[in-house]
Short mmCIF file of C-alpha atoms in Angstrom, two decimals:
data_model
loop_
_atom_site.label_atom_id
_atom_site.label_comp_id
_atom_site.label_asym_id
_atom_site.label_seq_id
_atom_site.Cartn_x
_atom_site.Cartn_y
_atom_site.Cartn_z
CA MET A 1 -5.62 -9.36 -3.54
CA PRO A 2 -8.82 -9.62 -1.56
CA ILE A 3 -11.72 -10.68 -3.57
CA ASP A 4 -13.75 -7.53 -2.29
CA ALA A 5 -11.16 -5.13 -2.87
CA SER A 6 -12.05 -1.52 -2.81
CA ARG A 7 -12.27 0.48 -5.97
CA GLU A 8 -9.23 2.50 -4.42
CA LEU A 9 -7.09 -0.54 -3.91
CA THR A 10 -7.56 -1.83 -7.44
CA ALA A 11 -6.50 1.64 -8.76
CA MET A 12 -3.53 1.47 -6.55
CA VAL A 13 -2.54 -1.95 -7.87
CA GLU A 14 -2.80 -0.95 -11.52
CA ALA A 15 -1.00 2.29 -10.97
CA ALA A 16 2.02 0.37 -9.15
CA HIS A 17 2.10 -2.23 -11.91
CA ALA A 18 2.16 0.50 -14.61
CA ALA A 19 5.00 2.47 -12.78
CA GLY A 20 6.81 -0.76 -12.17
CA ARG A 21 6.93 -1.50 -15.91
CA GLY A 22 8.28 1.76 -16.81
CA LEU A 23 10.88 1.59 -14.08
CA LEU A 24 11.88 -1.81 -15.48
CA ARG A 25 12.71 -0.45 -18.80
CA ARG A 26 14.72 2.17 -17.38
CA PHE A 27 16.53 -0.22 -15.09
CA ALA A 28 17.62 -1.97 -18.20
CA GLN A 29 19.28 0.74 -19.53
CA LEU A 30 21.61 1.47 -16.57
CA PRO A 31 24.66 -0.81 -17.62
CA GLU A 32 24.93 1.01 -21.00
CA LEU A 33 24.67 4.29 -19.35
CA ALA A 34 27.20 3.22 -16.51
CA VAL A 35 30.09 2.93 -19.14
CA GLN A 36 29.17 6.22 -21.10
CA THR A 37 29.25 8.99 -18.39
CA LYS A 38 29.55 9.43 -14.75
CA SER A 39 26.36 11.44 -14.52
CA GLY A 40 24.24 9.40 -17.00
CA PRO A 41 22.94 6.85 -14.56
CA THR A 42 22.22 9.21 -11.87
CA ASP A 43 20.25 11.46 -14.43
CA LEU A 44 18.34 8.26 -15.66
CA VAL A 45 17.27 7.44 -12.05
CA SER A 46 16.00 11.11 -11.49
CA ILE A 47 14.03 10.73 -14.82
CA ALA A 48 12.63 7.39 -13.96
CA ASP A 49 11.68 8.66 -10.62
CA GLN A 50 9.65 11.46 -11.86
CA GLU A 51 8.13 9.42 -14.65
CA ALA A 52 6.98 6.58 -12.12
CA GLU A 53 5.37 9.38 -9.99
CA GLN A 54 3.59 10.91 -12.87
CA THR A 55 2.16 7.54 -13.86
CA VAL A 56 1.05 6.88 -10.56
CA ARG A 57 -0.18 10.30 -9.99
CA SER A 58 -2.55 10.43 -13.31
CA MET A 59 -3.97 7.08 -12.72
CA LEU A 60 -5.00 7.42 -9.16
CA ALA A 61 -6.34 11.02 -9.86
CA ALA A 62 -8.38 9.42 -12.69
CA ALA A 63 -9.77 6.90 -10.14
CA GLN A 64 -10.55 9.62 -7.46
CA PRO A 65 -9.87 12.97 -8.49
CA SER A 66 -10.89 14.74 -5.33
CA TYR A 67 -8.17 13.06 -3.08
CA ALA A 68 -5.04 15.13 -2.15
CA PHE A 69 -1.51 13.60 -3.21
CA LEU A 70 1.66 13.44 -1.36
CA GLY A 71 4.52 12.25 -3.56
CA GLU A 72 8.23 12.13 -2.83
CA GLU A 73 9.21 13.96 -5.95
CA GLY A 74 6.25 16.22 -6.34
CA GLY A 75 5.40 17.01 -2.58
CA ILE A 76 1.66 18.01 -1.72
CA ALA A 77 -0.83 18.54 -4.37
CA GLY A 78 -4.13 19.57 -3.06
CA GLY A 79 -7.70 17.97 -3.56
CA THR A 80 -11.04 18.87 -2.70
CA ASP A 81 -11.27 16.08 -0.04
CA ALA A 82 -8.15 16.72 2.14
CA SER A 83 -9.32 14.13 4.49
CA GLN A 84 -8.35 11.55 1.82
CA ARG A 85 -4.61 11.40 0.68
CA TRP A 86 -2.61 9.23 -1.56
CA ILE A 87 1.01 8.83 -0.37
CA VAL A 88 3.52 7.70 -3.18
CA ASP A 89 7.15 6.86 -3.24
CA PRO A 90 7.68 6.05 -6.94
CA LEU A 91 11.02 4.44 -6.51
CA ASP A 92 11.97 3.51 -2.87
CA GLY A 93 15.40 2.12 -2.92
CA THR A 94 16.99 4.67 -5.53
CA THR A 95 20.63 3.96 -4.74
CA ASN A 96 19.91 -0.07 -5.17
CA PHE A 97 18.24 0.84 -8.53
CA LEU A 98 21.34 3.07 -9.35
CA PHE A 99 23.95 0.27 -8.66
CA GLY A 100 21.78 -2.51 -10.49
CA CYS A 101 20.63 -4.14 -7.26
CA PRO A 102 17.04 -5.65 -7.56
CA LEU A 103 15.85 -4.61 -4.15
CA TRP A 104 13.56 -1.55 -4.88
CA GLY A 105 9.87 -0.83 -5.35
CA VAL A 106 6.88 1.20 -5.83
CA ASN A 107 5.06 2.59 -2.80
CA VAL A 108 1.42 3.54 -2.95
CA ALA A 109 -0.89 4.06 0.08
CA LEU A 110 -4.14 5.69 0.77
CA ALA A 111 -4.62 7.67 4.21
CA ARG A 112 -8.01 8.59 5.44
CA ASP A 113 -7.77 11.16 8.25
CA GLY A 114 -4.07 10.41 8.86
CA MET A 115 -4.61 6.75 9.23
CA VAL A 116 -3.45 4.34 6.36
CA VAL A 117 -6.29 2.41 5.21
CA ALA A 118 -4.83 0.76 2.09
CA GLY A 119 -1.13 0.03 0.82
CA VAL A 120 0.71 -1.48 -1.98
CA THR A 121 4.32 -2.33 -2.45
CA TYR A 122 5.52 -3.58 -5.82
CA LEU A 123 9.07 -5.12 -6.26
CA PRO A 124 9.20 -5.36 -10.09
CA VAL A 125 12.32 -7.23 -10.63
CA MET A 126 11.06 -10.02 -8.39
CA ASP A 127 7.52 -9.45 -9.57
CA GLU A 128 6.01 -9.42 -5.96
CA LEU A 129 2.98 -7.57 -5.36
CA PHE A 130 2.10 -6.77 -1.60
CA VAL A 131 -1.29 -5.49 -0.82
CA ALA A 132 -3.35 -4.75 2.11
CA GLU A 133 -6.62 -3.10 2.97
CA GLN A 134 -8.07 -2.38 6.40
CA GLY A 135 -9.85 -5.24 7.68
CA LYS A 136 -9.27 -7.51 4.61
CA GLY A 137 -5.73 -8.91 5.40
CA ALA A 138 -2.14 -8.62 3.80
CA TRP A 139 -1.78 -10.62 0.50
CA LEU A 140 1.49 -11.32 -1.72
CA ASN A 141 0.60 -12.25 -5.44
CA GLY A 142 -2.89 -13.41 -4.33
CA ARG A 143 -1.68 -15.32 -1.10
CA ARG A 144 -2.62 -14.58 2.20
CA ILE A 145 0.43 -13.65 4.41
CA HIS A 146 1.21 -13.18 7.88
CA VAL A 147 3.95 -12.10 10.12
CA SER A 148 6.47 -14.94 11.82
CA ALA A 149 5.65 -16.61 14.92
CA ARG A 150 9.15 -16.33 16.50
CA ASN A 151 8.67 -14.96 20.06
CA SER A 152 12.37 -14.37 21.19
CA LEU A 153 14.94 -12.00 20.21
CA ILE A 154 17.67 -14.48 20.04
CA ARG A 155 15.89 -16.50 17.54
CA SER A 156 14.79 -13.37 15.38
CA VAL A 157 16.20 -11.87 12.36
CA LEU A 158 15.79 -7.86 12.28
CA ALA A 159 16.35 -5.40 9.45
CA CYS A 160 17.16 -1.89 9.87
CA GLY A 161 17.92 1.59 8.20
CA ILE A 162 21.39 2.82 8.44
CA PRO A 163 21.75 6.50 8.73
CA PHE A 164 24.21 7.67 5.94
CA ALA A 165 26.34 10.54 5.52
CA ASP A 166 23.81 13.49 5.75
CA LYS A 167 21.55 12.03 8.40
CA PRO A 168 21.97 12.19 12.07
CA ASP A 169 22.16 9.72 14.99
CA HIS A 170 25.23 7.78 13.92
CA PRO A 171 26.22 7.22 17.47
CA VAL A 172 22.80 6.07 18.43
CA PHE A 173 22.96 3.71 15.53
CA ALA A 174 26.28 2.24 16.86
CA ARG A 175 24.94 1.76 20.31
CA GLU A 176 21.78 -0.18 18.77
CA MET A 177 24.30 -2.64 16.91
CA THR A 178 26.25 -3.11 20.41
CA LEU A 179 23.02 -3.75 22.19
CA LEU A 180 21.54 -6.00 19.69
CA SER A 181 24.15 -7.61 17.63
CA ASP A 182 24.66 -10.67 20.31
CA ARG A 183 21.08 -10.71 21.30
CA VAL A 184 19.65 -11.74 17.74
CA ALA A 185 19.98 -14.43 15.20
CA GLY A 186 20.76 -11.75 12.42
CA ILE A 187 20.63 -8.07 11.34
CA ARG A 188 20.01 -7.12 7.64
CA ARG A 189 20.00 -3.66 5.78
CA THR A 190 18.40 -4.02 2.37
CA GLY A 191 18.47 -0.43 1.48
CA ALA A 192 14.82 -0.07 0.81
CA CYS A 193 12.23 0.50 3.59
CA ALA A 194 9.56 -0.76 1.26
CA VAL A 195 11.41 -4.16 0.91
CA ASP A 196 11.97 -4.49 4.57
CA MET A 197 8.44 -3.65 5.71
CA ALA A 198 6.93 -5.86 3.19
CA PHE A 199 9.07 -8.81 4.26
CA VAL A 200 8.30 -8.29 7.88
CA ALA A 201 4.66 -8.53 6.82
CA ALA A 202 5.61 -11.66 4.91
CA GLY A 203 7.42 -13.41 7.82
CA ARG A 204 10.67 -13.12 6.20
CA TRP A 205 12.08 -10.81 8.82
CA ASP A 206 10.82 -10.52 12.42
CA ALA A 207 11.21 -6.63 12.69
CA TYR A 208 12.32 -3.54 11.11
CA TRP A 209 13.21 -0.22 12.35
CA GLU A 210 14.49 3.19 11.21
CA ARG A 211 14.96 6.55 12.87
CA ALA A 212 14.86 8.68 9.58
CA THR A 213 12.04 8.19 7.40
CA ASN A 214 9.40 9.87 5.52
CA ALA A 215 5.64 9.20 5.18
CA TRP A 216 6.12 7.98 1.74
CA ASP A 217 8.80 5.39 2.89
CA ILE A 218 6.74 3.86 5.55
CA ALA A 219 2.95 4.26 4.77
CA PRO A 220 2.09 1.12 2.69
CA GLY A 221 4.31 -0.93 5.04
CA VAL A 222 2.22 0.18 8.05
CA ILE A 223 -0.85 -1.48 7.02
CA LEU A 224 1.05 -4.38 5.45
CA VAL A 225 2.37 -5.48 8.80
CA GLU A 226 -0.85 -4.68 10.72
CA GLU A 227 -3.07 -6.65 8.61
CA ALA A 228 -0.49 -9.55 8.42
CA GLY A 229 -1.00 -9.56 12.37
CA GLY A 230 2.08 -7.48 13.42
CA ILE A 231 2.54 -4.23 15.25
CA ALA A 232 3.69 -0.69 13.80
CA THR A 233 4.85 2.08 16.25
CA SER A 234 7.26 4.67 16.52
CA VAL A 235 10.85 3.54 17.50
CA THR A 236 10.15 4.57 21.19
CA GLY A 237 6.97 2.54 21.20
CA ASP A 238 4.48 5.44 21.04
CA ALA A 239 1.49 5.39 18.57
CA LEU A 240 2.81 5.76 15.02
CA ASP A 241 2.76 9.12 13.37
CA LEU A 242 3.68 9.05 9.71
CA GLU A 243 5.11 12.46 9.93
CA ARG A 244 7.23 11.84 12.91
CA GLY A 245 10.23 10.51 10.78
CA ASN A 246 10.71 7.10 12.53
CA VAL A 247 9.30 3.67 12.59
CA CYS A 248 9.39 0.28 14.26
CA VAL A 249 7.49 -2.77 12.97
CA SER A 250 7.53 -6.24 14.04
CA ASN A 251 5.55 -9.66 14.42
CA GLY A 252 4.29 -8.38 17.74
CA ALA A 253 5.87 -10.99 19.82
CA ILE A 254 9.32 -9.35 20.17
CA HIS A 255 7.97 -5.77 20.10
CA THR A 256 8.44 -4.64 23.62
CA VAL A 257 11.87 -6.16 24.13
CA LEU A 258 13.13 -4.62 20.74
CA VAL A 259 11.56 -1.29 21.45
CA ASP A 260 13.23 -1.26 25.16
CA THR A 261 16.71 -2.02 23.56
CA LEU A 262 16.32 0.45 21.11
CA ASN A 263 15.37 3.00 23.71
CA ALA A 264 18.31 2.04 25.70
CA ALA A 265 20.60 3.07 22.80
CA LEU A 266 19.41 6.64 23.28
CA TYR A 267 20.49 6.62 27.02
CA PRO A 268 23.90 4.80 27.24
CA GLU A 269 24.50 5.55 30.95
CA GLU A 270 21.52 3.48 31.76
CA PRO A 271 22.19 -0.25 31.65
CA LEU A 272 19.89 -2.47 29.95
CA ALA A 273 17.89 -4.90 32.08
#
């Protein structure tokens, strides 16, 4: 974490750690519940989600009670200073959590006038804490991190979000895979936006995109990637809007060609250059 971290960032880190500890306790209960009832693990995840959000919300409110709050579980809660908003996903990667996969995390961000100025992604099972604050760099467990230096698509490993049953754009995703699969070194899908965006910031992936997201999925990852030297835009390459519902982040070097390829998937009648 930056030596000169703000009071807000310090509170975000403490809240993410506290929520992570609670989630780990619930995570350890899953194997026993899985053999008892069909609904048991699902109910536990719902409880874990709500507990984690309440933990984060109460700790952030203690630090800055006037700030507004947007959480995946509780929605929007007012504050006297609407220009400042906490954005929280207490458990990103819920399905992974439910199935006993360690790729899940806690997302906490602070937006000022709609722009993310600080972000924390904590991956409890791996005990990896990613933090970033505007103008102060991106950090992993106290070590400065940077995006990768790979500058060609053919050498790059990408990550993506796959639309599942109740999400649209399955034909578009199929065309994206057709266009990209033989033009890259690999494509990954972890099932947790928080993980993928943090991994781009750390140089583990070269880019990540998804067409169906929420503000709480992507807010911390945006500033993590930007402060690590990368780029965050919409999938179309326009300026990122947290509320628009899609994102593309990369190391910057491959951004234009990746966005062009993704856009080509929207218009299959037009050949890709």
